[in-house]
Amino acid sequence: MPHILFLMSDTGGGHRAASRAIETALNMRYPGQFTTELVDVWKHYTPFPLNTMPEVYTPWINRNPTSYSALFWLNDQVLSRPQGGLLSVERMFPRMKRLLFRDHPADIVVCVHSVFVRPAIYALRRENSQKPFITVITDYAWPTVLWYDRRVDRCLVPTEPAYERGLKLGLKPEQLRLTGAPVHPKFTTVNLTRDAAKQQLGWDRSLPAILIVGGGAGMGPLIKTARAIDEQRLPCQLIVVAGRNERMKSYLDSVVWNRPTRIYGFVNNMEVFMTAADLLITKAGPATITEAAIVGLPMVISGAILYQESPNAEYVVKQGAGVYAPGPDKVAAAVAKIFSDDGTQLKQLSAGVRKLAQPNAIWQIADEIRAYS
């Protein structure tokens, strides 16, 4: 039975979620045909202080996004050049290259984290192993150069711009597949109307629902954003998901709200929340954008990490799927404008978001991996 090794890290929730989504799709599509394993490469195969990246990533993004953006831009520039690319392959992560595939032998390697693609494929091929290496890009509109390596067997990309970038960076058309982004199969199989989903969750079915999320870690100025929208006193209800940020949830629970408001911690049925909602407030993370698109939920993008996520916001706006309004005050003004007419703008955004939807993506990704078994 083929064994699949997923290379990921808990820097944010997207990489593990993507791995689990693919794992679930494989088990549903090809039950009993694979075994799987997830390895957090940052945590287990890098030296201190890099091995603390899963713990420091979220605080870093929240407290100093400018420095993260600068490093992202610098890596994308330097490592797109032959000398920089060689450095990243041959000099970085010696423990990873020496031990990873000995500790975790696999028949198929699936990498869902950009930083690990080059050193991992280098390590695999250096051992004269021709086992399949598949990259599943979990960024969205303009992935970093680190995702693209000419030695991989397949590079599965989420969007047309991501595909075009792969070609420009030297990958061959037969290596690239435009599949869409990996999203858990439950988003593709939810079978509820908006009204029925509201009823299931106990929300007021007579009021539009504005869903405000900050990812599994509760990132970004979620409190200020929720309060700014609440001060507009719109004819709606607010649904705020604080994720695993217990301190944030506790504060939100203590607020006296002007509008009907429900506060949640981490939820494992986001597909129902998104189906029930009429409008989503989110940062420009690829996973949330993709999930919202599948269920047809229009968006107000409340912020974006420069260079890494800002292309996602531009892409969403270009497709007519959402509005970019960085910062709590701009979000509140955008929401007020959307709800100020007879629903025309909301309908237009709903039509635009359907252009982004790729409900078959997770099944195509599973099929691509299975083809190498």
CSV table of C-alpha atoms in Angstrom, one decimal:
chain,number,residue,atom,x,y,z
A,1,MET,CA,0.0,0.0,0.0
A,2,PRO,CA,1.6,3.3,-1.0
A,3,HIS,CA,2.6,5.6,1.8
A,4,ILE,CA,2.2,9.4,1.3
A,5,LEU,CA,4.4,11.8,3.2
A,6,PHE,CA,3.0,15.4,3.6
A,7,LEU,CA,5.6,18.1,4.2
A,8,MET,CA,4.0,21.0,6.1
A,9,SER,CA,4.2,23.1,9.2
A,10,ASP,CA,1.9,24.7,11.7
A,11,THR,CA,2.8,28.2,10.7
A,12,GLY,CA,-0.7,29.4,10.6
A,13,GLY,CA,-3.4,26.8,10.0
A,14,GLY,CA,-3.4,26.6,6.3
A,15,HIS,CA,-0.7,24.0,5.6
A,16,ARG,CA,-2.1,21.4,8.0
A,17,ALA,CA,-5.6,22.1,6.8
A,18,ALA,CA,-4.6,21.6,3.2
A,19,SER,CA,-2.8,18.3,4.1
A,20,ARG,CA,-5.9,17.0,6.0
A,21,ALA,CA,-8.2,18.1,3.1
A,22,ILE,CA,-6.1,16.1,0.6
A,23,GLU,CA,-5.9,13.2,3.0
A,24,THR,CA,-9.7,13.2,3.5
A,25,ALA,CA,-10.3,13.4,-0.3
A,26,LEU,CA,-8.0,10.5,-0.9
A,27,ASN,CA,-9.7,8.4,1.7
A,28,MET,CA,-13.1,9.2,0.3
A,29,ARG,CA,-12.2,8.7,-3.3
A,30,TYR,CA,-9.8,5.8,-2.9
A,31,PRO,CA,-10.7,4.2,0.4
A,32,GLY,CA,-8.1,1.8,1.9
A,33,GLN,CA,-5.6,2.4,-0.9
A,34,PHE,CA,-3.1,4.7,0.9
A,35,THR,CA,-1.5,5.4,4.2
A,36,THR,CA,-0.5,9.0,5.1
A,37,GLU,CA,1.8,10.9,7.4
A,38,LEU,CA,2.2,14.6,8.2
A,39,VAL,CA,5.6,16.0,9.3
A,40,ASP,CA,6.1,19.5,10.6
A,41,VAL,CA,9.5,20.2,9.0
A,42,TRP,CA,10.1,23.6,10.7
A,43,LYS,CA,9.6,22.0,14.1
A,44,HIS,CA,11.4,18.7,13.7
A,45,TYR,CA,14.1,19.3,11.1
A,46,THR,CA,15.5,22.8,11.6
A,47,PRO,CA,17.9,24.1,14.2
A,48,PHE,CA,17.0,26.6,16.9
A,49,PRO,CA,15.6,29.3,16.5
A,50,LEU,CA,14.0,28.2,13.3
A,51,ASN,CA,12.3,25.2,15.0
A,52,THR,CA,10.2,27.7,17.0
A,53,MET,CA,8.6,29.1,13.8
A,54,PRO,CA,5.2,27.3,14.5
A,55,GLU,CA,5.0,29.2,17.8
A,56,VAL,CA,6.3,32.6,16.7
A,57,TYR,CA,4.7,32.9,13.3
A,58,THR,CA,1.3,34.2,14.5
A,59,PRO,CA,2.6,36.7,17.0
A,60,TRP,CA,5.1,37.9,14.4
A,61,ILE,CA,2.4,38.5,11.8
A,62,ASN,CA,0.1,40.2,14.3
A,63,ARG,CA,2.8,42.5,15.9
A,64,ASN,CA,5.2,43.2,13.0
A,65,PRO,CA,3.7,42.4,9.6
A,66,THR,CA,6.0,44.9,7.9
A,67,SER,CA,9.1,42.9,8.8
A,68,TYR,CA,7.5,39.7,7.6
A,69,SER,CA,6.5,41.4,4.3
A,70,ALA,CA,10.0,42.7,3.8
A,71,LEU,CA,11.5,39.2,4.3
A,72,PHE,CA,9.0,37.7,2.0
A,73,TRP,CA,9.8,40.2,-0.7
A,74,LEU,CA,13.6,39.7,-0.2
A,75,ASN,CA,13.3,35.9,-0.5
A,76,ASP,CA,11.3,36.2,-3.6
A,77,GLN,CA,13.8,38.5,-5.2
A,78,VAL,CA,17.1,36.7,-4.1
A,79,LEU,CA,15.9,33.2,-4.5
A,80,SER,CA,14.6,33.7,-8.0
A,81,ARG,CA,18.2,34.1,-9.1
A,82,PRO,CA,20.5,31.1,-9.8
A,83,GLN,CA,23.0,31.9,-7.0
A,84,GLY,CA,20.3,32.4,-4.4
A,85,GLY,CA,18.4,29.3,-5.5
A,86,LEU,CA,21.6,27.3,-5.2
A,87,LEU,CA,22.2,28.6,-1.7
A,88,SER,CA,18.7,27.6,-0.6
A,89,VAL,CA,19.0,24.1,-2.0
A,90,GLU,CA,22.5,23.1,-0.9
A,91,ARG,CA,23.2,25.1,2.3
A,92,MET,CA,19.9,25.4,4.1
A,93,PHE,CA,18.3,22.8,6.4
A,94,PRO,CA,21.2,20.2,6.6
A,95,ARG,CA,19.4,18.1,9.2
A,96,MET,CA,16.3,17.9,7.0
A,97,LYS,CA,18.4,16.8,4.0
A,98,ARG,CA,20.3,14.3,6.0
A,99,LEU,CA,17.5,12.6,8.0
A,100,LEU,CA,14.0,13.5,6.8
A,101,PHE,CA,13.5,10.7,4.3
A,102,ARG,CA,15.4,8.2,6.4
A,103,ASP,CA,13.1,8.9,9.3
A,104,HIS,CA,10.0,9.0,7.2
A,105,PRO,CA,10.3,6.7,4.1
A,106,ALA,CA,7.5,7.3,1.7
A,107,ASP,CA,6.3,6.2,-1.7
A,108,ILE,CA,5.0,9.6,-2.7
A,109,VAL,CA,6.0,13.0,-1.2
A,110,VAL,CA,3.5,15.8,-1.2
A,111,CYS,CA,4.8,19.3,-0.2
A,112,VAL,CA,2.3,21.9,0.9
A,113,HIS,CA,4.8,24.5,2.2
A,114,SER,CA,6.8,26.7,0.0
A,115,VAL,CA,10.0,26.8,2.0
A,116,PHE,CA,10.5,23.1,2.0
A,117,VAL,CA,10.1,22.4,-1.8
A,118,ARG,CA,13.7,23.0,-2.9
A,119,PRO,CA,15.6,21.4,-0.1
A,120,ALA,CA,13.3,18.5,0.0
A,121,ILE,CA,13.5,17.6,-3.7
A,122,TYR,CA,17.2,18.1,-3.5
A,123,ALA,CA,17.5,15.7,-0.6
A,124,LEU,CA,15.3,13.1,-2.3
A,125,ARG,CA,17.2,13.2,-5.6
A,126,ARG,CA,20.6,13.3,-3.9
A,127,GLU,CA,19.7,9.8,-2.5
A,128,ASN,CA,19.1,8.7,-6.1
A,129,SER,CA,15.5,8.3,-5.3
A,130,GLN,CA,13.0,8.8,-8.2
A,131,LYS,CA,10.0,8.6,-6.0
A,132,PRO,CA,7.3,11.0,-7.0
A,133,PHE,CA,7.5,14.5,-5.6
A,134,ILE,CA,4.3,16.6,-5.9
A,135,THR,CA,4.0,20.2,-4.9
A,136,VAL,CA,0.5,21.5,-3.9
A,137,ILE,CA,0.6,25.3,-3.8
A,138,THR,CA,-1.3,26.6,-0.8
A,139,ASP,CA,-0.8,30.3,-1.7
A,140,TYR,CA,-3.2,31.8,-4.2
A,141,ALA,CA,-2.9,34.6,-6.8
A,142,TRP,CA,0.9,35.1,-6.9
A,143,PRO,CA,2.8,32.4,-5.1
A,144,THR,CA,6.4,33.0,-4.0
A,145,VAL,CA,9.2,31.7,-6.2
A,146,LEU,CA,10.0,29.1,-3.6
A,147,TRP,CA,7.1,27.0,-4.7
A,148,TYR,CA,8.5,26.4,-8.1
A,149,ASP,CA,11.3,23.8,-8.8
A,150,ARG,CA,12.0,22.2,-12.1
A,151,ARG,CA,12.8,18.8,-10.6
A,152,VAL,CA,9.3,18.1,-9.2
A,153,ASP,CA,7.1,15.6,-11.0
A,154,ARG,CA,3.9,17.7,-10.6
A,155,CYS,CA,3.2,21.3,-9.4
A,156,LEU,CA,-0.5,21.7,-8.7
A,157,VAL,CA,-1.5,25.4,-8.8
A,158,PRO,CA,-4.6,27.3,-7.6
A,159,THR,CA,-5.1,30.1,-10.1
A,160,GLU,CA,-4.2,31.1,-13.7
A,161,PRO,CA,-1.7,33.7,-12.5
A,162,ALA,CA,0.0,31.0,-10.4
A,163,TYR,CA,0.2,28.8,-13.5
A,164,GLU,CA,1.7,31.5,-15.6
A,165,ARG,CA,4.3,32.2,-13.0
A,166,GLY,CA,5.3,28.6,-13.0
A,167,LEU,CA,5.9,28.7,-16.8
A,168,LYS,CA,7.9,31.9,-16.5
A,169,LEU,CA,10.1,30.3,-13.8
A,170,GLY,CA,11.0,27.4,-16.1
A,171,LEU,CA,8.5,24.6,-15.3
A,172,LYS,CA,7.2,22.8,-18.3
A,173,PRO,CA,3.5,22.7,-19.1
A,174,GLU,CA,3.4,18.9,-18.5
A,175,GLN,CA,4.7,19.5,-14.9
A,176,LEU,CA,2.0,22.1,-14.1
A,177,ARG,CA,-1.7,21.4,-13.4
A,178,LEU,CA,-4.2,24.1,-12.8
A,179,THR,CA,-6.4,22.3,-10.3
A,180,GLY,CA,-7.5,25.0,-7.9
A,181,ALA,CA,-6.7,25.3,-4.2
A,182,PRO,CA,-7.1,22.4,-1.7
A,183,VAL,CA,-10.2,22.8,0.4
A,184,HIS,CA,-11.8,20.2,2.7
A,185,PRO,CA,-14.4,18.1,0.8
A,186,LYS,CA,-17.0,19.1,3.3
A,187,PHE,CA,-17.2,22.5,1.6
A,188,THR,CA,-18.1,20.9,-1.7
A,189,THR,CA,-20.7,18.6,-0.2
A,190,VAL,CA,-22.6,20.9,2.2
A,191,ASN,CA,-26.3,20.6,1.2
A,192,LEU,CA,-28.1,23.5,2.9
A,193,THR,CA,-29.9,26.6,1.8
A,194,ARG,CA,-28.8,29.8,3.6
A,195,ASP,CA,-32.1,29.9,5.5
A,196,ALA,CA,-31.7,26.2,6.6
A,197,ALA,CA,-28.1,26.8,7.7
A,198,LYS,CA,-29.2,29.8,9.8
A,199,GLN,CA,-31.9,27.7,11.4
A,200,GLN,CA,-29.4,24.9,12.1
A,201,LEU,CA,-27.0,27.4,13.9
A,202,GLY,CA,-29.8,29.2,15.7
A,203,TRP,CA,-29.3,32.5,14.0
A,204,ASP,CA,-32.0,35.0,13.3
A,205,ARG,CA,-33.4,34.1,9.8
A,206,SER,CA,-34.9,37.5,9.3
A,207,LEU,CA,-31.6,39.4,9.4
A,208,PRO,CA,-28.6,39.3,7.1
A,209,ALA,CA,-25.6,37.8,8.8
A,210,ILE,CA,-22.2,39.3,8.6
A,211,LEU,CA,-19.5,36.7,9.4
A,212,ILE,CA,-16.2,38.1,10.8
A,213,VAL,CA,-13.3,35.7,11.0
A,214,GLY,CA,-9.6,35.9,11.8
A,215,GLY,CA,-8.5,32.4,10.9
A,216,GLY,CA,-8.0,29.5,13.4
A,217,ALA,CA,-5.6,31.6,15.4
A,218,GLY,CA,-7.8,34.7,15.6
A,219,MET,CA,-5.4,37.0,13.8
A,220,GLY,CA,-5.6,40.6,12.9
A,221,PRO,CA,-7.7,43.6,14.3
A,222,LEU,CA,-10.8,41.5,14.7
A,223,ILE,CA,-12.1,43.3,17.8
A,224,LYS,CA,-11.8,46.8,16.3
A,225,THR,CA,-13.3,45.6,13.1
A,226,ALA,CA,-16.3,44.0,14.8
A,227,ARG,CA,-16.9,47.1,16.9
A,228,ALA,CA,-16.6,49.5,14.0
A,229,ILE,CA,-19.3,47.5,12.1
A,230,ASP,CA,-21.5,47.4,15.1
A,231,GLU,CA,-21.3,51.1,15.5
A,232,GLN,CA,-22.9,51.5,12.1
A,233,ARG,CA,-26.2,50.1,13.6
A,234,LEU,CA,-27.0,48.3,10.3
A,235,PRO,CA,-30.1,46.0,10.0
A,236,CYS,CA,-28.1,42.9,10.4
A,237,GLN,CA,-26.6,40.4,12.9
A,238,LEU,CA,-22.9,40.0,13.6
A,239,ILE,CA,-21.2,36.6,13.8
A,240,VAL,CA,-17.7,36.8,15.2
A,241,VAL,CA,-15.3,33.8,15.2
A,242,ALA,CA,-12.3,34.4,17.4
A,243,GLY,CA,-10.7,31.0,16.6
A,244,ARG,CA,-8.3,29.6,19.3
A,245,ASN,CA,-7.7,33.1,20.7
A,246,GLU,CA,-9.4,32.6,24.0
A,247,ARG,CA,-8.4,36.1,25.3
A,248,MET,CA,-10.0,37.7,22.3
A,249,LYS,CA,-13.2,35.7,22.7
A,250,SER,CA,-13.4,36.5,26.4
A,251,TYR,CA,-13.2,40.2,25.6
A,252,LEU,CA,-15.7,40.0,22.8
A,253,ASP,CA,-18.1,38.2,25.2
A,254,SER,CA,-17.9,41.1,27.6
A,255,VAL,CA,-18.8,43.8,25.0
A,256,VAL,CA,-22.3,45.3,25.0
A,257,TRP,CA,-23.3,45.2,21.3
A,258,ASN,CA,-25.8,47.4,19.4
A,259,ARG,CA,-26.8,44.7,17.1
A,260,PRO,CA,-27.6,41.0,17.7
A,261,THR,CA,-24.2,39.4,18.0
A,262,ARG,CA,-22.9,35.9,18.5
A,263,ILE,CA,-19.3,35.2,19.5
A,264,TYR,CA,-17.6,31.9,18.8
A,265,GLY,CA,-14.2,30.4,19.5
A,266,PHE,CA,-12.8,27.8,17.2
A,267,VAL,CA,-15.4,26.1,15.1
A,268,ASN,CA,-15.1,22.9,13.0
A,269,ASN,CA,-18.2,23.5,10.9
A,270,MET,CA,-17.1,26.6,9.0
A,271,GLU,CA,-18.8,25.3,5.9
A,272,VAL,CA,-22.2,25.7,7.6
A,273,PHE,CA,-21.2,29.2,9.0
A,274,MET,CA,-20.3,30.4,5.5
A,275,THR,CA,-23.4,28.9,4.0
A,276,ALA,CA,-25.5,30.7,6.5
A,277,ALA,CA,-23.8,34.1,6.2
A,278,ASP,CA,-24.6,36.8,3.7
A,279,LEU,CA,-21.2,38.6,3.8
A,280,LEU,CA,-17.8,37.6,5.0
A,281,ILE,CA,-15.2,39.9,6.6
A,282,THR,CA,-11.7,38.3,6.3
A,283,LYS,CA,-8.1,39.0,5.7
A,284,ALA,CA,-6.8,37.9,2.3
A,285,GLY,CA,-5.7,34.4,3.3
A,286,PRO,CA,-5.9,31.9,0.5
A,287,ALA,CA,-7.8,29.2,2.4
A,288,THR,CA,-10.6,31.4,3.6
A,289,ILE,CA,-11.0,33.0,0.1
A,290,THR,CA,-11.2,29.6,-1.5
A,291,GLU,CA,-13.7,28.3,1.0
A,292,ALA,CA,-15.9,31.3,0.7
A,293,ALA,CA,-15.8,31.1,-3.1
A,294,ILE,CA,-17.0,27.5,-3.1
A,295,VAL,CA,-20.1,28.3,-1.0
A,296,GLY,CA,-20.7,31.5,-2.9
A,297,LEU,CA,-20.1,34.0,-0.1
A,298,PRO,CA,-19.0,37.5,-1.1
A,299,MET,CA,-16.2,39.1,0.8
A,300,VAL,CA,-14.9,42.4,2.3
A,301,ILE,CA,-11.1,41.9,2.5
A,302,SER,CA,-10.1,43.6,5.8
A,303,GLY,CA,-6.3,43.4,5.3
A,304,ALA,CA,-3.5,41.7,3.5
A,305,ILE,CA,0.1,40.9,4.2
A,306,LEU,CA,2.0,42.9,1.7
A,307,TYR,CA,3.5,40.9,-1.2
A,308,GLN,CA,2.3,37.5,0.2
A,309,GLU,CA,-1.5,38.3,0.4
A,310,SER,CA,-2.0,41.6,-1.3
A,311,PRO,CA,-2.1,39.9,-4.7
A,312,ASN,CA,-5.0,37.8,-3.4
A,313,ALA,CA,-6.9,40.9,-2.5
A,314,GLU,CA,-6.3,42.4,-5.9
A,315,TYR,CA,-7.4,39.1,-7.6
A,316,VAL,CA,-10.7,39.0,-5.6
A,317,VAL,CA,-11.5,42.6,-6.4
A,318,LYS,CA,-10.7,42.1,-10.1
A,319,GLN,CA,-13.1,39.1,-10.3
A,320,GLY,CA,-15.8,41.2,-8.7
A,321,ALA,CA,-16.0,38.8,-5.8
A,322,GLY,CA,-15.3,41.2,-3.0
A,323,VAL,CA,-14.2,44.7,-1.8
A,324,TYR,CA,-10.8,45.6,-0.4
A,325,ALA,CA,-11.1,47.8,2.6
A,326,PRO,CA,-8.0,47.6,4.8
A,327,GLY,CA,-8.5,48.6,8.4
A,328,PRO,CA,-11.6,48.6,10.7
A,329,ASP,CA,-13.0,52.0,9.7
A,330,LYS,CA,-12.8,51.2,6.0
A,331,VAL,CA,-14.4,47.8,6.5
A,332,ALA,CA,-17.3,49.4,8.4
A,333,ALA,CA,-17.8,52.0,5.7
A,334,ALA,CA,-17.7,49.3,3.0
A,335,VAL,CA,-20.2,47.1,4.8
A,336,ALA,CA,-22.5,50.1,5.3
A,337,LYS,CA,-22.3,50.9,1.6
A,338,ILE,CA,-23.1,47.3,0.6
A,339,PHE,CA,-26.2,47.3,2.8
A,340,SER,CA,-27.3,50.8,1.9
A,341,ASP,CA,-29.0,49.9,-1.4
A,342,ASP,CA,-31.7,47.4,-2.2
A,343,GLY,CA,-29.2,44.5,-2.3
A,344,THR,CA,-27.9,45.2,-5.8
A,345,GLN,CA,-24.2,45.4,-4.8
A,346,LEU,CA,-24.5,42.2,-2.7
A,347,LYS,CA,-26.0,40.4,-5.6
A,348,GLN,CA,-23.2,41.6,-7.9
A,349,LEU,CA,-20.6,40.4,-5.4
A,350,SER,CA,-22.4,37.1,-5.1
A,351,ALA,CA,-22.2,36.6,-8.8
A,352,GLY,CA,-18.5,37.6,-8.9
A,353,VAL,CA,-17.5,35.2,-6.2
A,354,ARG,CA,-19.0,32.3,-8.1
A,355,LYS,CA,-16.3,33.0,-10.8
A,356,LEU,CA,-13.7,32.0,-8.2
A,357,ALA,CA,-15.3,28.8,-7.2
A,358,GLN,CA,-13.4,25.6,-8.0
A,359,PRO,CA,-15.4,22.9,-6.2
A,360,ASN,CA,-13.7,20.0,-8.0
A,361,ALA,CA,-10.2,21.2,-7.0
A,362,ILE,CA,-9.7,18.8,-4.1
A,363,TRP,CA,-10.9,15.8,-6.2
A,364,GLN,CA,-8.5,16.8,-9.0
A,365,ILE,CA,-5.6,17.0,-6.5
A,366,ALA,CA,-6.5,13.6,-5.1
A,367,ASP,CA,-6.6,12.1,-8.7
A,368,GLU,CA,-3.2,13.7,-9.5
A,369,ILE,CA,-1.6,12.1,-6.5
A,370,ARG,CA,-3.3,8.7,-7.1
A,371,ALA,CA,-1.9,8.7,-10.6
A,372,TYR,CA,1.6,8.2,-9.1
A,373,SER,CA,0.7,5.3,-6.9
